[in-house]
Coordinates of N, CA and C in Angstrom, one line a residue:
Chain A
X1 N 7.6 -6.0 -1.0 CA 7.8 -5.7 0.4 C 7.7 -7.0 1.2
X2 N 8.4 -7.4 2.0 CA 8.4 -8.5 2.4 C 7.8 -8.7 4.0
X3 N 6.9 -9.6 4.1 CA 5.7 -9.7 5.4 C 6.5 -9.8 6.7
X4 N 5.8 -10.3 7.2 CA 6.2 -10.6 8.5 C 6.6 -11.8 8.8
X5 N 8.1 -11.9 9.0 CA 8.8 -13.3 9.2 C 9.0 -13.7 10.6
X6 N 8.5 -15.4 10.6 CA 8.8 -15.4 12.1 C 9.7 -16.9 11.8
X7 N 10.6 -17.0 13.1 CA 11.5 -18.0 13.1 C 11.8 -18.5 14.7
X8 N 11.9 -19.8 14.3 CA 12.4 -21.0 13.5 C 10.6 -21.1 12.8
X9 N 10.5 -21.9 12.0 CA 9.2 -22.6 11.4 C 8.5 -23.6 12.9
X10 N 9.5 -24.6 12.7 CA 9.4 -26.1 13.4 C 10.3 -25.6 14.8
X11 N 9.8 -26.0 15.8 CA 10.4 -26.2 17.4 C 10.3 -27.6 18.1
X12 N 11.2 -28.1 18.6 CA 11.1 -29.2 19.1 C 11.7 -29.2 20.7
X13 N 11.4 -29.3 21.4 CA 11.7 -28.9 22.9 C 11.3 -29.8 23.7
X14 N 12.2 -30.6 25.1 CA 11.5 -30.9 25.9 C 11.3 -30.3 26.8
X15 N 9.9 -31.3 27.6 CA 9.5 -30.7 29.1 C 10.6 -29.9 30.1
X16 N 10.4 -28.7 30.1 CA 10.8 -27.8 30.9 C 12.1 -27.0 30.7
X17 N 12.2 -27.1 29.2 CA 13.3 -26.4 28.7 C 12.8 -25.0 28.1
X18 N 13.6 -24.2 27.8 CA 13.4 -22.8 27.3 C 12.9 -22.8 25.6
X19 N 12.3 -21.9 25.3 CA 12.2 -21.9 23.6 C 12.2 -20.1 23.6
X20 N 12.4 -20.1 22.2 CA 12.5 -18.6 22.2 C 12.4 -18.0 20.4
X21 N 10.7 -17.7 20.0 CA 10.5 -17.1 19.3 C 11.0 -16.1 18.2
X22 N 11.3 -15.7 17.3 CA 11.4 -14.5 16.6 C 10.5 -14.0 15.8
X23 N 10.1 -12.7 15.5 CA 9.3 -12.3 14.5 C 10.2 -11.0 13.9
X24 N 9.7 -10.5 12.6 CA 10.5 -9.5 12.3 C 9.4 -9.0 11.6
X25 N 8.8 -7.2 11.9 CA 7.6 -7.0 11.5 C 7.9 -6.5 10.3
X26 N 6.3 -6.0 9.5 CA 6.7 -5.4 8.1 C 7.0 -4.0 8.2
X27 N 8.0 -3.8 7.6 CA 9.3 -2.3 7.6 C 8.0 -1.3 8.2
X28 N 8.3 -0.4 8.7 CA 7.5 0.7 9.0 C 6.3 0.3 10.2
X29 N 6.2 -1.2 10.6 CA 5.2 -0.7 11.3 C 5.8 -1.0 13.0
X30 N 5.0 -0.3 14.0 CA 5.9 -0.1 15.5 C 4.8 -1.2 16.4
X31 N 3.7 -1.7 15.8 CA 2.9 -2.8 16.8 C 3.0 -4.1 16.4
X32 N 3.2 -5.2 17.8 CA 3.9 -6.4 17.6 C 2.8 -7.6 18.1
X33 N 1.8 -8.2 18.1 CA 0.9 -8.9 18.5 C 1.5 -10.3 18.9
X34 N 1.4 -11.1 19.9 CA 1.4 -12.7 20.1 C 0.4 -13.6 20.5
X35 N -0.1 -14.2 19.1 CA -1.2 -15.1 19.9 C -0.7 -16.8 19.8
X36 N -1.3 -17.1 20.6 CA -1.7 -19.0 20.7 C -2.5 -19.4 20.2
X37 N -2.1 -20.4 19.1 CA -3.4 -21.3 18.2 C -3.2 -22.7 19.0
X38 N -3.8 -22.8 19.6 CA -4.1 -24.5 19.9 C -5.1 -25.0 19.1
X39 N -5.1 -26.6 18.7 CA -5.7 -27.3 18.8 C -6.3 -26.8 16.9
X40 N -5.6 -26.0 16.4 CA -6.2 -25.6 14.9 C -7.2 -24.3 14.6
X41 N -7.7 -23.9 16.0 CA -8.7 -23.4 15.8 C -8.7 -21.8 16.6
X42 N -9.0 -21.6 17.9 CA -8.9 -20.3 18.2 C -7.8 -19.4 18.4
X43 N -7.8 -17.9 18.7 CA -6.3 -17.6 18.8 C -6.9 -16.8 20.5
X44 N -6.0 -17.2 20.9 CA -5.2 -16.5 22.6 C -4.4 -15.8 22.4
X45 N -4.7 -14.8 22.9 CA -4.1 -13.2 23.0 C -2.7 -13.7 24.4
X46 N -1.3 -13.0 23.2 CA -0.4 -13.7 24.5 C 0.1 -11.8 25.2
X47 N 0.9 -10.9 23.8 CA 1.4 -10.3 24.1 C 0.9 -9.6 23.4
X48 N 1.0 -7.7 23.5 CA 1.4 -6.8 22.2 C 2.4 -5.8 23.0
X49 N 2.8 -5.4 22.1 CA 4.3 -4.8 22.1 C 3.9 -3.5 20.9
X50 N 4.3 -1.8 21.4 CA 4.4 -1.4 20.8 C 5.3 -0.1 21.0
X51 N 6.1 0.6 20.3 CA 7.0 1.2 20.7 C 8.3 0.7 21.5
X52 N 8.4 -0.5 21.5 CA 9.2 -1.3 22.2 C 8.5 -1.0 24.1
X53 N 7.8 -1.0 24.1 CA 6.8 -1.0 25.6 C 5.6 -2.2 24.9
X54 N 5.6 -3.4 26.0 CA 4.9 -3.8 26.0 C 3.4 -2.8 27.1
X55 N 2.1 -3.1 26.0 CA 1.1 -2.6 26.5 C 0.3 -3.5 26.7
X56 N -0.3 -4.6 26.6 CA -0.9 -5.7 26.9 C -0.8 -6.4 27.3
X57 N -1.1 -7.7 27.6 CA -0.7 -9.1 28.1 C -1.9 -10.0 28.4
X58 N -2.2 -11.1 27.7 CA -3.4 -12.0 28.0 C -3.1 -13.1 29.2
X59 N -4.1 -13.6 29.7 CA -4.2 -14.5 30.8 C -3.2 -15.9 30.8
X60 N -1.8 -15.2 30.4 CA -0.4 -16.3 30.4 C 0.2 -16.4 31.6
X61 N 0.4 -17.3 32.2 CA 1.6 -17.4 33.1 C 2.7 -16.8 32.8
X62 N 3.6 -16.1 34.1 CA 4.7 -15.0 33.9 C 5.8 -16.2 33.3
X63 N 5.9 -17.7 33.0 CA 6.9 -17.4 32.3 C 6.4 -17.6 30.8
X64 N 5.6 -16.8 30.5 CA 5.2 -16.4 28.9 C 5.7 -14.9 28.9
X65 N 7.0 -14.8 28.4 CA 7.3 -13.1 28.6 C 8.5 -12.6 27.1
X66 N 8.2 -11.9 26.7 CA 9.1 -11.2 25.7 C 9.4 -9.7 25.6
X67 N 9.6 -9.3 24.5 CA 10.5 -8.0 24.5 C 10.5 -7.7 22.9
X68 N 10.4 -6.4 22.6 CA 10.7 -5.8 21.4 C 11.9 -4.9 21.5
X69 N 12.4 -4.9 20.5 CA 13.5 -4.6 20.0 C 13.6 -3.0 19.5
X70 N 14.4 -1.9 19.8 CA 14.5 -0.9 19.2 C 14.1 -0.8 17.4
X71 N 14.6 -2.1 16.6 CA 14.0 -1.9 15.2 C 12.9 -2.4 14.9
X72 N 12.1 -2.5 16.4 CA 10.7 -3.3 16.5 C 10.0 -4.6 16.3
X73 N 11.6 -5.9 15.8 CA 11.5 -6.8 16.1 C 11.5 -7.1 17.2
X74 N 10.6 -8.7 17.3 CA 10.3 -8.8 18.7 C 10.8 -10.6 19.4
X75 N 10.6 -10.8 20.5 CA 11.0 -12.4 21.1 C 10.1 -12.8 22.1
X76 N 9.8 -14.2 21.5 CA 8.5 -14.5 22.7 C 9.6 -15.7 23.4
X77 N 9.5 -15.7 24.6 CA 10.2 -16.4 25.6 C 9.5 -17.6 26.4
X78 N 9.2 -18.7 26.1 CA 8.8 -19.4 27.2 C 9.7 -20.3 27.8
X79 N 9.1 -20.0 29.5 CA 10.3 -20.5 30.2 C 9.4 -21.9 30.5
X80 N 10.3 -23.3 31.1 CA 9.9 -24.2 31.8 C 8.6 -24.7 31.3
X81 N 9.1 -25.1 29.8 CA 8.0 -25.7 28.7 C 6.6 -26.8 29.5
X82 N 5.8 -26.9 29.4 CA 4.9 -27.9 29.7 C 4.1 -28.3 28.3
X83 N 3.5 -29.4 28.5 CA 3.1 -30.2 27.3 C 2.3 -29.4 26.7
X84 N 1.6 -29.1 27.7 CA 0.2 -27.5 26.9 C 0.5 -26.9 26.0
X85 N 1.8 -26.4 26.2 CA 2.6 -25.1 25.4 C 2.5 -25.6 23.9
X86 N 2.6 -27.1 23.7 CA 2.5 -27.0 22.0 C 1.8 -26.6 21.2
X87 N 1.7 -25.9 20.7 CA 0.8 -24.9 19.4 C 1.2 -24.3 18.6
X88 N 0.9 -23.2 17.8 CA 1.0 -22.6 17.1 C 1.1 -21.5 17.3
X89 N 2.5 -20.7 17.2 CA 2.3 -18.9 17.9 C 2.7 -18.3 17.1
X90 N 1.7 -17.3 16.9 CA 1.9 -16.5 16.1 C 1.7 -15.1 15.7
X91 N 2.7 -14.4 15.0 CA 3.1 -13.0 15.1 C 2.1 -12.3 14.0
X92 N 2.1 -10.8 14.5 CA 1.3 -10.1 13.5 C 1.6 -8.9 14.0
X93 N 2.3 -8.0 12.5 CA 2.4 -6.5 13.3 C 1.8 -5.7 12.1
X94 N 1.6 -4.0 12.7 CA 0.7 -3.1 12.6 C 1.3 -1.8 12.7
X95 N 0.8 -1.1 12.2 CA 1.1 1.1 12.4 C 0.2 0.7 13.6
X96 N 0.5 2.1 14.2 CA -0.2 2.1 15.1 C -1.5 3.2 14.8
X97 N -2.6 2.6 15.9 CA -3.5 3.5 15.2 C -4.7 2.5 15.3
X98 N -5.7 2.8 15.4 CA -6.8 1.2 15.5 C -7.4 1.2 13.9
X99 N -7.4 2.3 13.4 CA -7.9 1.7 12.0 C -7.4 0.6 10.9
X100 N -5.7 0.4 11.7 CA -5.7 -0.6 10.8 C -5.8 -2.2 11.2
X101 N -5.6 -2.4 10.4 CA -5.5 -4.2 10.5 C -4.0 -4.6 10.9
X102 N -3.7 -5.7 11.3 CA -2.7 -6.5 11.4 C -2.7 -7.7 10.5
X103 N -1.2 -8.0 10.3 CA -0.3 -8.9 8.9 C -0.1 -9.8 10.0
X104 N 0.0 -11.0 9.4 CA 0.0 -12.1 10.3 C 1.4 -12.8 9.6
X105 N 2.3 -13.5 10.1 CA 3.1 -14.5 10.1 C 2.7 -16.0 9.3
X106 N 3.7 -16.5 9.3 CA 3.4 -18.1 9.2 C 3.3 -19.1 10.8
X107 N 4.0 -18.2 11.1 CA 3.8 -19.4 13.2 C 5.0 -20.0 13.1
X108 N 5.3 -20.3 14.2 CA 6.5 -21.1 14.9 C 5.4 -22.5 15.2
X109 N 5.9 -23.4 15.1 CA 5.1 -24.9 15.4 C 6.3 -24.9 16.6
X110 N 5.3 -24.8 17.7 CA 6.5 -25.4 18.5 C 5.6 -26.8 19.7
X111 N 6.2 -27.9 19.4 CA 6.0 -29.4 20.1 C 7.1 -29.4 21.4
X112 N 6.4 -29.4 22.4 CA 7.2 -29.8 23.7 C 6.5 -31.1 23.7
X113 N 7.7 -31.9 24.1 CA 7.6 -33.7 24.2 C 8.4 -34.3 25.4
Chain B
X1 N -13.7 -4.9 29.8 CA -12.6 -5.2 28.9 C -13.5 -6.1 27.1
X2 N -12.9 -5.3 26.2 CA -13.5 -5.5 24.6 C -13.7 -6.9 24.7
X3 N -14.6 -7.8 23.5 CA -15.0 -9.0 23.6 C -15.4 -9.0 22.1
X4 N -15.2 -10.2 21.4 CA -15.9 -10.3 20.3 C -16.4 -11.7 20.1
X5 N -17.8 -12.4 20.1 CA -18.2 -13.2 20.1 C -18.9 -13.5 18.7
X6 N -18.6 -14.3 18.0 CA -19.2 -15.1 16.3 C -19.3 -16.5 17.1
X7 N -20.8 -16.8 16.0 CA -21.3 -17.9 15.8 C -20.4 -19.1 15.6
X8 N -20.6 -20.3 16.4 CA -19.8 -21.6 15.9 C -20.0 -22.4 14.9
X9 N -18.9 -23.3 14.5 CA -19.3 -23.4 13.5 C -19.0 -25.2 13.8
X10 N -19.1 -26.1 13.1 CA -19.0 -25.9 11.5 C -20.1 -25.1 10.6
X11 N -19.9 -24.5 9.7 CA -21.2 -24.2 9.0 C -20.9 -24.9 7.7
X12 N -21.8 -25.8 7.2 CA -21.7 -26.5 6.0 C -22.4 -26.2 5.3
X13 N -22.3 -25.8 4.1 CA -22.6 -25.5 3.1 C -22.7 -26.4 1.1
X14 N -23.2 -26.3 0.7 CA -23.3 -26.4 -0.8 C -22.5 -25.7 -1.5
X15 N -22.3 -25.6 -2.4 CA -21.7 -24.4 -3.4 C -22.5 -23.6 -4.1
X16 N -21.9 -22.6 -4.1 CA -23.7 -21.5 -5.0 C -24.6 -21.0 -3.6
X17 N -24.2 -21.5 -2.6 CA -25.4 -21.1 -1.7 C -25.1 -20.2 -0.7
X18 N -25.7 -19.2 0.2 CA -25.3 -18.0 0.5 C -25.2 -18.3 2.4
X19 N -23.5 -17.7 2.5 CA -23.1 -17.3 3.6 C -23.4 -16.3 4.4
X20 N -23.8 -16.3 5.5 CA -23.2 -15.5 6.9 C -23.1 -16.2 8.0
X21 N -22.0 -15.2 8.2 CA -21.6 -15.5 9.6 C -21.7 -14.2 10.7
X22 N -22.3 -15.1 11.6 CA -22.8 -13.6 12.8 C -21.5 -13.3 13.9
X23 N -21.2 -12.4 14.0 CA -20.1 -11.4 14.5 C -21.0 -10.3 15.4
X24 N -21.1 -10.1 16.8 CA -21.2 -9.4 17.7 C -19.8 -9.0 18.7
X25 N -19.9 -7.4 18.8 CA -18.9 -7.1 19.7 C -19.0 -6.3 20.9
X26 N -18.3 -6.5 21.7 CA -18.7 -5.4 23.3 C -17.5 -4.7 23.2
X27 N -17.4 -2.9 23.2 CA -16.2 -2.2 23.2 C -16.7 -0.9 24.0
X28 N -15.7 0.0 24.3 CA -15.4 1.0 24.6 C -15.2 1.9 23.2
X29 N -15.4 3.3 23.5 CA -14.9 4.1 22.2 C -15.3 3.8 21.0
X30 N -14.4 3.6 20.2 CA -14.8 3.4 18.6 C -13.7 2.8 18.4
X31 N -14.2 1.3 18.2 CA -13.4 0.6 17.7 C -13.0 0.3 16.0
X32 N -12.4 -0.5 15.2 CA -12.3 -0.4 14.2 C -13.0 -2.5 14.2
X33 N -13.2 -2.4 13.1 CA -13.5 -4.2 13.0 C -13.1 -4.9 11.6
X34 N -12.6 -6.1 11.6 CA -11.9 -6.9 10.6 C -12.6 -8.4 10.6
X35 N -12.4 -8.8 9.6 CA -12.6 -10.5 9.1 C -11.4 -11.1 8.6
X36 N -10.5 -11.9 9.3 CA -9.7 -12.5 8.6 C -10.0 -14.2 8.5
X37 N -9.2 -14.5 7.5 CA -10.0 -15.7 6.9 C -8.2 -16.1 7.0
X38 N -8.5 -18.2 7.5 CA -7.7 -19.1 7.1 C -7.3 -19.8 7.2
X39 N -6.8 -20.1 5.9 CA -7.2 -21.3 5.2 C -6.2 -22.6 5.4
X40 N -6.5 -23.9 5.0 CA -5.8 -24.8 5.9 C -4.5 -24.9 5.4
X41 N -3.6 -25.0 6.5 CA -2.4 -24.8 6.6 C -1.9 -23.6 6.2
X42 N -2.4 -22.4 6.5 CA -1.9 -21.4 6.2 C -1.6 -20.5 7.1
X43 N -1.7 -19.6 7.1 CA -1.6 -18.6 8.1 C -3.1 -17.6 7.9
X44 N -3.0 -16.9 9.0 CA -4.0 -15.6 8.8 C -3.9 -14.6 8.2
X45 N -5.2 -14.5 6.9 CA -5.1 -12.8 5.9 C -6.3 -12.4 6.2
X46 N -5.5 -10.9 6.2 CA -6.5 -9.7 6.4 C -7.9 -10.1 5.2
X47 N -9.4 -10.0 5.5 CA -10.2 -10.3 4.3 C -11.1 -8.6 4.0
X48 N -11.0 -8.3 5.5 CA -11.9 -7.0 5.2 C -11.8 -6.3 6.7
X49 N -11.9 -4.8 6.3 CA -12.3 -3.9 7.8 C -13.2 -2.8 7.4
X50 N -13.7 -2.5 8.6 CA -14.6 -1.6 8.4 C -14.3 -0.6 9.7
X51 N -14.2 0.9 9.7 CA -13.3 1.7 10.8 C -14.4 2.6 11.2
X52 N -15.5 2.5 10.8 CA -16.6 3.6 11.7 C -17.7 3.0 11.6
X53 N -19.0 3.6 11.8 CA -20.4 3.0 11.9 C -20.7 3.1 10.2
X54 N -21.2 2.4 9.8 CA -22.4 2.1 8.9 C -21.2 2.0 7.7
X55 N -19.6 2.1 7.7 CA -18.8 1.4 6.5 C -19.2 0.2 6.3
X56 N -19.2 -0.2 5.1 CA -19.1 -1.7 4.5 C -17.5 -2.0 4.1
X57 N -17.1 -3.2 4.8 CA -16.1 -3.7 4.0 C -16.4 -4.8 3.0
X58 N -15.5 -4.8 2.3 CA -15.7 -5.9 1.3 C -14.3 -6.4 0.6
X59 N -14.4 -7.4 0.0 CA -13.3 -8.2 -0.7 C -13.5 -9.2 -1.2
X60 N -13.7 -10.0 -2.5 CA -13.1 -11.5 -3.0 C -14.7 -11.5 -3.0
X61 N -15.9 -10.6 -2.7 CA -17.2 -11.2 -3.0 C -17.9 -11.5 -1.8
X62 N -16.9 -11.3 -0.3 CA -17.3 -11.3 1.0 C -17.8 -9.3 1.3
X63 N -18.9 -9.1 2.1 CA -19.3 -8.1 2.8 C -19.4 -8.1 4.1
X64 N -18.9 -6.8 4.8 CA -19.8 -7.2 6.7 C -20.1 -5.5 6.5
X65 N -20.9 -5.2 7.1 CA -21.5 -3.3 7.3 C -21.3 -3.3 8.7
X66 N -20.9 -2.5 9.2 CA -20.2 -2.0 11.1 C -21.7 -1.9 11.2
X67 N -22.4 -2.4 12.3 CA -23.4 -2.0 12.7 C -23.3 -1.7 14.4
X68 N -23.3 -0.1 14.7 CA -23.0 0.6 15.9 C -23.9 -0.1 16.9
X69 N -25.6 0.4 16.1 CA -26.7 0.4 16.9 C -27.0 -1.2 17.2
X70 N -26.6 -2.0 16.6 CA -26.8 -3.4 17.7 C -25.2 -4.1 17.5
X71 N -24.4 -3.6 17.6 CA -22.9 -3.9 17.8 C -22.9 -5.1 17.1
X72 N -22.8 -5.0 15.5 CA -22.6 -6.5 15.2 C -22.0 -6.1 13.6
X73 N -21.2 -7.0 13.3 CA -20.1 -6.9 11.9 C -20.0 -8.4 11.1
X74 N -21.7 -8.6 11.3 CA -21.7 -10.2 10.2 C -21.0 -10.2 8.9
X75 N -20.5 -11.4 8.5 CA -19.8 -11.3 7.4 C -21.1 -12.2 6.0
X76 N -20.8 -11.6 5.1 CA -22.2 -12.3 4.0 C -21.0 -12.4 2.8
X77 N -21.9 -13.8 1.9 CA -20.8 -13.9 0.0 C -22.0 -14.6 0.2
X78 N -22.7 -14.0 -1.2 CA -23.9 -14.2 -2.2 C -23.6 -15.8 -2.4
X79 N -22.6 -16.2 -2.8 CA -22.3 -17.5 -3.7 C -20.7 -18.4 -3.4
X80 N -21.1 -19.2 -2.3 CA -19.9 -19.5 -2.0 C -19.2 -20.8 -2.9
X81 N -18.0 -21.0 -3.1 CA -17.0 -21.7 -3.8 C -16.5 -22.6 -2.8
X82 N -15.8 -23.7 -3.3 CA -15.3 -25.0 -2.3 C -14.1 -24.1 -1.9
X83 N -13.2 -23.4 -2.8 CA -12.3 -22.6 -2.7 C -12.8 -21.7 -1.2
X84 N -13.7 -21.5 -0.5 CA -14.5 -20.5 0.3 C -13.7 -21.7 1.5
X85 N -13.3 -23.0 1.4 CA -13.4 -23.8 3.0 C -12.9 -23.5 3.8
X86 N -12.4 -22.5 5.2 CA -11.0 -22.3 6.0 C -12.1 -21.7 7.3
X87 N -11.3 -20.8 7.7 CA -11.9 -20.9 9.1 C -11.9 -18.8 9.1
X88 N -13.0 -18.0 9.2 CA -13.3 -17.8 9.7 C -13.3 -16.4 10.8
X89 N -12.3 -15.4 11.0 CA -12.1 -15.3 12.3 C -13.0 -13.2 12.2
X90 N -13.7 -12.9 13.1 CA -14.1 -11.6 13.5 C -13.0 -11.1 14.4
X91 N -12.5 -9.7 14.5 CA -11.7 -9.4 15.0 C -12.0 -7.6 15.3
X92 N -11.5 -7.4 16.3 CA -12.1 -5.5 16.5 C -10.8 -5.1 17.4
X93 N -10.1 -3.8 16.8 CA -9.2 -3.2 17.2 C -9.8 -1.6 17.8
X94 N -9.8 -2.4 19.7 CA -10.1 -1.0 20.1 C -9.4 0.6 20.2
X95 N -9.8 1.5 21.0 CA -9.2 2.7 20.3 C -7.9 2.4 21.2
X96 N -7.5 1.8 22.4 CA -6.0 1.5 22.5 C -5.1 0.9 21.7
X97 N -5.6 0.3 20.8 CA -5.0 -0.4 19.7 C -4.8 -2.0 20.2
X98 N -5.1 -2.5 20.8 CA -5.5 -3.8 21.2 C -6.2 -4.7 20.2
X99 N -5.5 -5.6 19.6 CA -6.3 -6.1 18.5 C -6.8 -7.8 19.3
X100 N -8.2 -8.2 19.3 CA -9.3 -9.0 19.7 C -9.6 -10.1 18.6
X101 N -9.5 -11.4 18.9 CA -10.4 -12.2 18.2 C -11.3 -12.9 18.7
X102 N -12.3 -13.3 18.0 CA -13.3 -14.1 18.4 C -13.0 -15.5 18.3
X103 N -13.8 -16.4 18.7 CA -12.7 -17.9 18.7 C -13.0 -18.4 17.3
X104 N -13.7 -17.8 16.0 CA -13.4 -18.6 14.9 C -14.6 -19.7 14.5
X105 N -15.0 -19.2 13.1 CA -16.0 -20.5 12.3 C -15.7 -21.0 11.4
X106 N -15.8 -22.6 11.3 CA -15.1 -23.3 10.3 C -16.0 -23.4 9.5
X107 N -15.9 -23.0 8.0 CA -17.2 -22.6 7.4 C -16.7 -23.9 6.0
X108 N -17.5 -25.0 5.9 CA -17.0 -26.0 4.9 C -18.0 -25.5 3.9
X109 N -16.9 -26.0 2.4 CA -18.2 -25.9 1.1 C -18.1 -26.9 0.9
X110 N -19.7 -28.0 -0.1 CA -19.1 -28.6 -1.2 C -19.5 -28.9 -2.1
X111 N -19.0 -29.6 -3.2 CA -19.0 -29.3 -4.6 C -21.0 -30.1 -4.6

């Protein structure tokens, strides 16, 4: 069964240009998670997405915004890049339900320069 | 709003010598709770959950027991390996389904 794919790997963008995420969750499950790894180490809660309704949203500026997709794939959007933005984002989806856990991705590297 | 707070780290260690790491959480309801561990340059894997009071999770030789009555889901391995070096993370999925991390312990072995 194959995990949770997210794309591109590598992002290269400059200051104040658009970037735009993909993740594609594991078959069957309807919950879509976005966090931020800065700096190697903690993760920041960006989005979740489930049912294609986003239900959450962590302390991002509005242009940190995405959307899930009817086959529950999902797109993280950031508008009007700033240097900060460079990190690690990354996807993780889930059934729904709190007992379970969430599958994590490999991350988009994405460098604004 | 849910919170999960673990000990910082680095925590350095020997090999052969015994880990924990402390995991405290503030929630609503009944939450569920997880340890994912990872490792460098990798990504994040699931290590263990535990979905009610007094479960033990376990895996790979790591344990945490849900403890309701002082809200805390330490993680313990009798005998840690250099293979053990990555980072760390406590996590609790409240009953909205909101999944939570804590910011993560970089837990080094060595030989």
């Amino acid at each position: 069964e194959a995990g949770v794919t997210q794309s591109p790997t590598h992002l290269i963008k400059t200051r104040g240009q658009q970037a735009t995420l993909r993740c594609s969750p594991i078959s069957g499950h309807t919950s879509v998670y976005w966090y931020q790894q800065a700096l190697g180490l903690g993760l920041q809660f960006l989005l979740w997405y489930d049912e294609g309704e986003e239900r959450n949203r962590g302390n991002f500026p509005p242009r940190f915004s995405g959307r899930q997709f009817p086959n529950y794939s999902s797109e993280l959007n950031v508008n009007a890049l700033e240097l900060e933005d460079s990190a690690l984002y990354l996807c993780a989806s889930s059934w729904a339900g709190n007992s379970y856990g969430a599958f994590f991705g490999q991350g988009t590297r994405l460098t604004v320069v | 709003g849910d919170s999960v707070t673990q000990m910082e780290g680095p925590v350095t260690l020997s090999e052969e010598a015994f880990l924990t790491i402390n995991c405290t959480y503030t929630a609503t309801g009944y939450p569920s709770l997880f340890w994912y561990v990872q490792y460098p340059g990798e990504g994040l894997q699931l290590l263990l959950k535990a979905t009610k009071a007094d479960d033990k999770g376990s895996n790979k030789g790591f344990e945490a027991t849900y403890r309701k009555e002082t809200t805390s889901f330490h993680l313990e391995k009798g005998s840690v390996q250099v293979s053990d070096s990555a980072v760390y993370f406590c996590a609790l999925r409240g009953s909205w389904g909101k999944l939570q991390f804590g910011a993560g312990t970089q837990v080094v072995v060595t030989p």
